[in-house]
Short mmCIF file of C-alpha atoms in Angstrom, two decimals:
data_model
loop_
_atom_site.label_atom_id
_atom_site.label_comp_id
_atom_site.label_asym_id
_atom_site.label_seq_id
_atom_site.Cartn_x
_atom_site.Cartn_y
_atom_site.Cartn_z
CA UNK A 23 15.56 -5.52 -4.59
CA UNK A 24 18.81 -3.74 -2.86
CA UNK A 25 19.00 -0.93 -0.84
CA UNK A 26 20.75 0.89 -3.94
CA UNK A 27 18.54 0.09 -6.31
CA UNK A 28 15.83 1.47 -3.93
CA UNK A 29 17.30 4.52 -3.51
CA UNK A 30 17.54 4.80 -7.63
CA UNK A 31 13.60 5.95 -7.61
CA UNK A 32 12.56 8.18 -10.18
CA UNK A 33 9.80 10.04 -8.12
CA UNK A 34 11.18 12.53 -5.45
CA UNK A 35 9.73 11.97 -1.95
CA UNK A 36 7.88 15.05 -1.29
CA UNK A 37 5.17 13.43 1.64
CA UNK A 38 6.87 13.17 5.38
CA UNK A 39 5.50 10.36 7.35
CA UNK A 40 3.61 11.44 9.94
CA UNK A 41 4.76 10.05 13.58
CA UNK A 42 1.72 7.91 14.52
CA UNK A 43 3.17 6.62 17.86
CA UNK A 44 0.59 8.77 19.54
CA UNK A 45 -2.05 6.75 18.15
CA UNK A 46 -0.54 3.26 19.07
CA UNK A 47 -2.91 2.52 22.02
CA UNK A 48 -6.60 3.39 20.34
CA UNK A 49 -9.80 3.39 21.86
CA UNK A 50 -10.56 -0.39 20.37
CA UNK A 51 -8.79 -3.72 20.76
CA UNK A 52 -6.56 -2.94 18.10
CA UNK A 53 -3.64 -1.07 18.77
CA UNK A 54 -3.71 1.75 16.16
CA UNK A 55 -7.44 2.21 15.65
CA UNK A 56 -9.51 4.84 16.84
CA UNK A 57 -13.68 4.40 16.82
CA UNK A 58 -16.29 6.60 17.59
CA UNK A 59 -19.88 5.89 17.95
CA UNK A 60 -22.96 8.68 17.49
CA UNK A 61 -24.98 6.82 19.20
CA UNK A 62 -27.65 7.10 16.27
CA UNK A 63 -28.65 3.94 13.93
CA UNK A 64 -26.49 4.24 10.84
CA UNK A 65 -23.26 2.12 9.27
CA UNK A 66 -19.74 1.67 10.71
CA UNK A 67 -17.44 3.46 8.18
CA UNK A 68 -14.00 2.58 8.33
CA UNK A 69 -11.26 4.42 6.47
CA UNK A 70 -7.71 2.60 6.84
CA UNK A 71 -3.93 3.57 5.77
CA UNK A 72 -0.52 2.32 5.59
CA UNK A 73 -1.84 -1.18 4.47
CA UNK A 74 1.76 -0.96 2.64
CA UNK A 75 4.03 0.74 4.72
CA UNK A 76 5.80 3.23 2.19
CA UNK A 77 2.06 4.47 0.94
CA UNK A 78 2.21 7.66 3.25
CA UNK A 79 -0.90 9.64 1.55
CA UNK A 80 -2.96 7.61 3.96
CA UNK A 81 -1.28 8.22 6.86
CA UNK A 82 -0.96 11.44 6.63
CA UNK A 83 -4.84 11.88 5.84
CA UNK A 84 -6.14 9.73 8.46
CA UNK A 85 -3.58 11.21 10.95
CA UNK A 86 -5.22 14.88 9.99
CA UNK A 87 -8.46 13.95 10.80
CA UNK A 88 -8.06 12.53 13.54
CA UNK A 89 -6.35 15.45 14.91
CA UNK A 90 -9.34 17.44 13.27
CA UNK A 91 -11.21 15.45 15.56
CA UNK A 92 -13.90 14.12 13.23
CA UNK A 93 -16.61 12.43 14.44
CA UNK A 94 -19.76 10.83 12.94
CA UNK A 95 -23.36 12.02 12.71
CA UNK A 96 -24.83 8.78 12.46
CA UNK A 97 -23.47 5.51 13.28
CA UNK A 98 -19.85 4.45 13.85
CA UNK A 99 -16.82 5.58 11.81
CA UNK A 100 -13.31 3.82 12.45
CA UNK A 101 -9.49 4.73 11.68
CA UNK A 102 -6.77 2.84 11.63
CA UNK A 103 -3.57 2.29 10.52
CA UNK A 104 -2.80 -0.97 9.36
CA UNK A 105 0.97 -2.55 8.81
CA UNK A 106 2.70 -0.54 11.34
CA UNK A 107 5.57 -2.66 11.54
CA UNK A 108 6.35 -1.88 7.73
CA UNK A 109 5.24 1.93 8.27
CA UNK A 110 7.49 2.79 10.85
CA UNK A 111 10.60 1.59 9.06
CA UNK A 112 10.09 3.79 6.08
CA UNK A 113 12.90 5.29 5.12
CA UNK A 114 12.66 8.39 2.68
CA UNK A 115 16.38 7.73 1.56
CA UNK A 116 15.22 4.00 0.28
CA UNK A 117 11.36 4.21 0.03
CA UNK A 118 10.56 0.96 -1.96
CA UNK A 119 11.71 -0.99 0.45
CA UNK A 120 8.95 -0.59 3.88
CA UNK A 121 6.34 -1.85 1.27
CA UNK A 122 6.22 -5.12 3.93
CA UNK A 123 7.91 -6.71 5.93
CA UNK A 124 7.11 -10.63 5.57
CA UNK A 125 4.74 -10.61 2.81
CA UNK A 126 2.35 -8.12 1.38
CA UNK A 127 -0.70 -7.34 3.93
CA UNK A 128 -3.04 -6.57 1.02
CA UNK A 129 -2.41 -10.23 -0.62
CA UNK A 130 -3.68 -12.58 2.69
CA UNK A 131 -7.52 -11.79 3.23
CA UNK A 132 -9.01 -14.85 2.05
CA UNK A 133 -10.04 -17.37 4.69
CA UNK A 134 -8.03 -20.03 4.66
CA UNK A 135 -4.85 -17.91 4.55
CA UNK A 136 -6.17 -16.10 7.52
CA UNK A 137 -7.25 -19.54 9.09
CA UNK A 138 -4.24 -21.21 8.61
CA UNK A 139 -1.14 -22.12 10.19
CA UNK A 140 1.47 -20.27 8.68
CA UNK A 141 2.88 -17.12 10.10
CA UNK A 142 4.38 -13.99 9.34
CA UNK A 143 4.61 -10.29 10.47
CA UNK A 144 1.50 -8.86 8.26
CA UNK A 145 -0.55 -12.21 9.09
CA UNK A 146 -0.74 -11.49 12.88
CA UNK A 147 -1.32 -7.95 12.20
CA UNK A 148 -4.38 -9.11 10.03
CA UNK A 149 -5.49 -11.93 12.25
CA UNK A 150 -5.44 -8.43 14.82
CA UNK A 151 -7.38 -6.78 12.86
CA UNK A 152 -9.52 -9.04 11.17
CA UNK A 153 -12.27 -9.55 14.46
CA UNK A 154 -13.09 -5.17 13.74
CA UNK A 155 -13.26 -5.45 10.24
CA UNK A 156 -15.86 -8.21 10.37
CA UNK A 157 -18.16 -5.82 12.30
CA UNK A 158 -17.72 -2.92 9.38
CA UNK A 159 -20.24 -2.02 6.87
CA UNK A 160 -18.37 -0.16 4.43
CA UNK A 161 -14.90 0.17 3.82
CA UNK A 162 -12.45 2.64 2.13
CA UNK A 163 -8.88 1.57 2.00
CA UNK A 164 -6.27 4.62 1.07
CA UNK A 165 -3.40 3.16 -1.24
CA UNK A 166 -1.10 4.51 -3.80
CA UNK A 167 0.87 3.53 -7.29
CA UNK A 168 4.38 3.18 -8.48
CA UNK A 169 3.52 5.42 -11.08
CA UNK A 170 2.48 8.95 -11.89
CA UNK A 171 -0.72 8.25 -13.35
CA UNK A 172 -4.73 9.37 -12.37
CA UNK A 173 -5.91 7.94 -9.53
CA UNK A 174 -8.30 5.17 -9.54
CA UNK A 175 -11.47 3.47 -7.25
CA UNK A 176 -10.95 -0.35 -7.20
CA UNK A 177 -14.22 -1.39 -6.96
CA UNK A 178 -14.37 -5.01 -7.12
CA UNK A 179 -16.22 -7.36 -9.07
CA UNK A 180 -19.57 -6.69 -7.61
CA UNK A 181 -22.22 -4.15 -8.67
CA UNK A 182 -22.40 -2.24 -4.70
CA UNK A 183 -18.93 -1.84 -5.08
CA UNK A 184 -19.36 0.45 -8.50
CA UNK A 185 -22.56 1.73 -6.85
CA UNK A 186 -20.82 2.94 -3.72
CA UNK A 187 -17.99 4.14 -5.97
CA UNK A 188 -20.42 6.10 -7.74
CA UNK A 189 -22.26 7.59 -4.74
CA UNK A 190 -18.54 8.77 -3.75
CA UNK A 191 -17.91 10.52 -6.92
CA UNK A 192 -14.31 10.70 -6.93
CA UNK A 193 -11.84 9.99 -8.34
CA UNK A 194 -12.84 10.22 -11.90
CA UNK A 195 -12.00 6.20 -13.02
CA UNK A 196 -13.49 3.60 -11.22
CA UNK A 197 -12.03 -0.01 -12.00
CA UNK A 198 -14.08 -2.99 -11.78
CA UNK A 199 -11.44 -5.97 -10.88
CA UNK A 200 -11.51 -8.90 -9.13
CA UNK A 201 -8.32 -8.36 -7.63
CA UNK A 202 -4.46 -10.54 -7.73
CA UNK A 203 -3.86 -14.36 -8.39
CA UNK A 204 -1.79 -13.84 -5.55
CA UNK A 205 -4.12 -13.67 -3.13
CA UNK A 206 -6.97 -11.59 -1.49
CA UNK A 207 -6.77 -8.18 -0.87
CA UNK A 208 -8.28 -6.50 2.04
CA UNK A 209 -10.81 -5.05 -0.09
CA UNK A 210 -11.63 -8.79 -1.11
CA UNK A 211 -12.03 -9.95 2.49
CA UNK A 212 -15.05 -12.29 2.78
CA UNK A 213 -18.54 -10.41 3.12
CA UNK A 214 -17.20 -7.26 0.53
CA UNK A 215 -17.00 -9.86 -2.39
CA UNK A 216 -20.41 -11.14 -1.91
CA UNK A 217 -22.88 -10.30 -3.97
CA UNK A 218 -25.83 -11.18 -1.68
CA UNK A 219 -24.18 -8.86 1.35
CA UNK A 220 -24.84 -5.82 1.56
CA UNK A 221 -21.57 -4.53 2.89
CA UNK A 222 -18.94 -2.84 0.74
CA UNK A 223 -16.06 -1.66 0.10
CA UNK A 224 -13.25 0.39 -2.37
CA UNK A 225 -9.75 0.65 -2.41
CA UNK A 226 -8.68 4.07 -3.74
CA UNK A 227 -4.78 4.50 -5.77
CA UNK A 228 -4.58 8.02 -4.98
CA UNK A 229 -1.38 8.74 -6.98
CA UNK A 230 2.29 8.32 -7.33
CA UNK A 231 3.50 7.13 -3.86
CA UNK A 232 5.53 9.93 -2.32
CA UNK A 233 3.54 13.01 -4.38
CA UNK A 234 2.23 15.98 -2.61
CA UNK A 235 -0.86 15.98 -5.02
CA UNK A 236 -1.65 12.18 -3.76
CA UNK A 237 -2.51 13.62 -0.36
CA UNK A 238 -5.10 15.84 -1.89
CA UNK A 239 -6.61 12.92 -3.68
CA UNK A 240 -6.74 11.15 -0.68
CA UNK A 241 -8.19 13.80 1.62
CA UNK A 242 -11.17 14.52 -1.29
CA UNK A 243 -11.83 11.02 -1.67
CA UNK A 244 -11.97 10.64 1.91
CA UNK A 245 -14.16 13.25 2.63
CA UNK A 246 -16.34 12.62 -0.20
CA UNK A 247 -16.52 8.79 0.72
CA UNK A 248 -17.93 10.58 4.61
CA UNK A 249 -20.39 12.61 2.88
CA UNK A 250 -21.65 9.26 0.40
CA UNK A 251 -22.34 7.37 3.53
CA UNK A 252 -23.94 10.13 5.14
CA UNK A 253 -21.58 9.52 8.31
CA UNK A 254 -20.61 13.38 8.73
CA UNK A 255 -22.70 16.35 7.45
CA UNK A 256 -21.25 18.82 4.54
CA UNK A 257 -21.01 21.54 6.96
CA UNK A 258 -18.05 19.54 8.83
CA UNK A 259 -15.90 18.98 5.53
CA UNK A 260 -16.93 21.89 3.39
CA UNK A 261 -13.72 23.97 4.49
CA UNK A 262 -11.47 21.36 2.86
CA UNK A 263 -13.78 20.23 -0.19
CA UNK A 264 -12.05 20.24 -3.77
CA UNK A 265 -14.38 21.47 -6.53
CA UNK A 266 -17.15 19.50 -7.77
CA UNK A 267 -15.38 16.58 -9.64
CA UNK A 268 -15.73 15.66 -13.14
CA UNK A 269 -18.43 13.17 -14.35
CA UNK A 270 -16.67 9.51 -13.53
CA UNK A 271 -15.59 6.86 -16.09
CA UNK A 272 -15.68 3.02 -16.07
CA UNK A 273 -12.97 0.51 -16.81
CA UNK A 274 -14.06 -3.16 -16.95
CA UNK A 275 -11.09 -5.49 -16.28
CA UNK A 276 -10.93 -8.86 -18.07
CA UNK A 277 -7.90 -10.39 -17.52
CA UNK A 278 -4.81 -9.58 -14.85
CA UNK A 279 -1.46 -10.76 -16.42
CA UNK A 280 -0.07 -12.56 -13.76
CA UNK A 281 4.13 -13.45 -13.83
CA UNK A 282 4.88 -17.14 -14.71
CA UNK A 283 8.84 -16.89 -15.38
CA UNK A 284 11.84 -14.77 -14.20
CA UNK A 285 12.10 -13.75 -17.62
CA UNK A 286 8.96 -11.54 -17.38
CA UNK A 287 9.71 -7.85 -19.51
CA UNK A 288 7.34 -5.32 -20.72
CA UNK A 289 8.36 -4.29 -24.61
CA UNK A 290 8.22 -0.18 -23.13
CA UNK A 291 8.26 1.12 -19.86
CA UNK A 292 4.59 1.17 -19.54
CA UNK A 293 3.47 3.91 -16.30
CA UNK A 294 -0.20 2.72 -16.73
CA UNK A 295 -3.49 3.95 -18.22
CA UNK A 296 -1.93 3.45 -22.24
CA UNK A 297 -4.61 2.79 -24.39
CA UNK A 298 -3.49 0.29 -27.04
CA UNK A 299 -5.54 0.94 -29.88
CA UNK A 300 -5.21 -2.97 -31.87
CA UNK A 301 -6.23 -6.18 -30.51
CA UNK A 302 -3.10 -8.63 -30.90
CA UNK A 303 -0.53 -5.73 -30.01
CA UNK A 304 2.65 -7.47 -28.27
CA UNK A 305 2.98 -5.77 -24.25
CA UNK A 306 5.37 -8.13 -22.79
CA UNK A 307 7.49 -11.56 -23.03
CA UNK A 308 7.38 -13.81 -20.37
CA UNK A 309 9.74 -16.59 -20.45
CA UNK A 310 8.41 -18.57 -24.23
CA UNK A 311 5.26 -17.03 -24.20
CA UNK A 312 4.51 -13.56 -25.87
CA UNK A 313 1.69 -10.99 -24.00
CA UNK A 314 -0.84 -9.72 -26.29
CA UNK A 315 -3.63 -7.11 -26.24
CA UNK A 316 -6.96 -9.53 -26.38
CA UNK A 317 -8.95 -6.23 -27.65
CA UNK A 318 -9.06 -2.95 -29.80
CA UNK A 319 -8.58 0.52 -27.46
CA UNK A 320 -6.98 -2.16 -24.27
CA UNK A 321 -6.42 -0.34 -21.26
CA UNK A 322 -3.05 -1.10 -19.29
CA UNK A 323 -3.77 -0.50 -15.67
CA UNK A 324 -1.39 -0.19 -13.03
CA UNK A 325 1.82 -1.67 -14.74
CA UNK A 326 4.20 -3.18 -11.96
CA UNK A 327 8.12 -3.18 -11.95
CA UNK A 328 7.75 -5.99 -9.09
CA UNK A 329 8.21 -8.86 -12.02
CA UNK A 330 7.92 -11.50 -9.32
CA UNK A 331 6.51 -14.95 -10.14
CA UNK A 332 2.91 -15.01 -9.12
CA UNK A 333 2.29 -11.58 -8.91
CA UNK A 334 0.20 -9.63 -11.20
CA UNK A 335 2.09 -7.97 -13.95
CA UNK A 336 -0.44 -5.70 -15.31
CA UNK A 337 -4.21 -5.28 -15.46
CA UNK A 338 -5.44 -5.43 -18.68
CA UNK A 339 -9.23 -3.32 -19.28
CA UNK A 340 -11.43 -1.68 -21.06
CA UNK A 341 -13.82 1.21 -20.98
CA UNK A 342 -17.67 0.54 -20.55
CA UNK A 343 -20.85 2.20 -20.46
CA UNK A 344 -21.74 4.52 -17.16
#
């Protein structure tokens, strides 16, 4: 992508990016993350932002509570902000293009990416990070879309994930996915995708990027995602509480659409969230071979305009029983 073309975004950036210098040093070995302990049995809870560096929703919602000075009731609840090097060279007159810097931080979890040898800006941040995450019992992980569409839980493939996401509440569509051919996301990492662990974690898309109304989606599912894990008490969140939200719905995904060729097009500018009503409808080419709906009523979630080989294209769902 060039710098004009990221400047040619259709959304207006209405979020400023909080100045998080004053956070760089923490209170943990992790530069960036702040932890406090209750000093009563209970989970850590970790809430993290900025995973991609032009996703400012996050940041600006773990940078208010901190302020707020929230602390936990029980147990052990973390912030952090996580690819600062991205982050801090956002640029509201070309916002695409802090997404990463080497390679996308949400796509390198899995073990023997983090094991390995190879090396890049968002892989020593990780490898950082990695030794505090693997002492966290539950996880939420602030994000945001290309697109104006609802917001959405990413719950993962196993059942605590949709059980946390249900104890949360909020937002009203919980996803179950098993995440990118691409790699593992955060979310993914290690104990979270086993079944047999008891440790979990979600990954919220809060809204279009740079909206206003993604910070309140953030802040709500934050502070709902406190109250599930029974880290603060109501009576420390209740002044900035939404309304009760709306009974949630499930989307089961069965298939990403991942990019094979440079020749990868949708057939319409799909934002996400289309439901197309007949199985064998045509969504995309991609090189020779032509996309089609595998279902009736097939939900398109989170449609990308990053047409790179190997990356996921589209998720392609459908709605299930509560």
């Amino acid at each position: 992508m060039t710098a004009d073309s990221a400047r040619l975004t259709p959304w207006p950036v209405e979020l400023r990016a909080p100045d998080i210098e004053p956070y760089r040093n923490g209170n943990t070995d992790v530069p960036f993350f702040w932890s406090f302990d209750s000093n009563l049995p209970g989970p850590h809870v970790m809430v993290t932002a900025v995973v991609h560096g032009n996703e400012l929703c996050g940041a600006r919602v773990v940078d208010r509570l901190l302020r707020e000075q929230i602390r936990p009731d029980r147990g052990r609840l973390t912030f952090g902000f996580c690819n600062v090097a991205a982050y801090v060279a956002f640029d509201p007159a070309y916002p695409t293009l802090s997404r990463f810097v080497d390679e996308d931080f949400n796509r390198i979890w899995d073990q023997p990416t983090l094991n390995g040898s190879r090396s890049s800006v968002e892989l020593a941040r990780a490898r950082a990070i990695r030794p505090l995450v693997d002492t966290v019992d539950i996880l939420l992980d602030l994000h945001s879309m290309q697109n104006a569409t609802e917001p959405l839980i990413l719950a993962g493939a196993c059942q605590k994930g949709l059980d946390l996401a249900r104890r949360v509440g909020y937002p009203a569509t919980t996803v179950i996915d098993a995440g990118h051919a691409a790699g593992a996301r955060m979310r993914d990492y290690s104990f979270f995708q086993d079944p047999s662990d008891p440790r979990a974690a979600l990954l919220v898309e809060c809204g279009q990027h740079w909206a206003r109304s993604s910070e309140i989606v953030a802040m709500e599912t934050t502070l709902r995602f406190l109250l599930a894990t029974e880290t603060v008490g109501r009576a420390a969140v209740e002044p900035w509480l939404g309304s009760e939200p709306e009974p949630q719905k499930v989307i089961q995904i069965t298939q990403p659409v991942t990019v094979r060729t440079d020749g990868f097009a949708f057939v319409e500018p799909f934002v996400g969230m289309e439901c197309v009503p007949r199985a064998g409808t045509v969504i995309a080419h991609d090189g020779d071979q032509t996309i089609v709906t595998p279902y009736d009523d097939c939900i398109l979630i989170m449609p990308s305009r990053r047409l790179s080989v190997g990356q996921t294209a589209v998720r392609l769902g459908r709605f299930v029983d509560d």
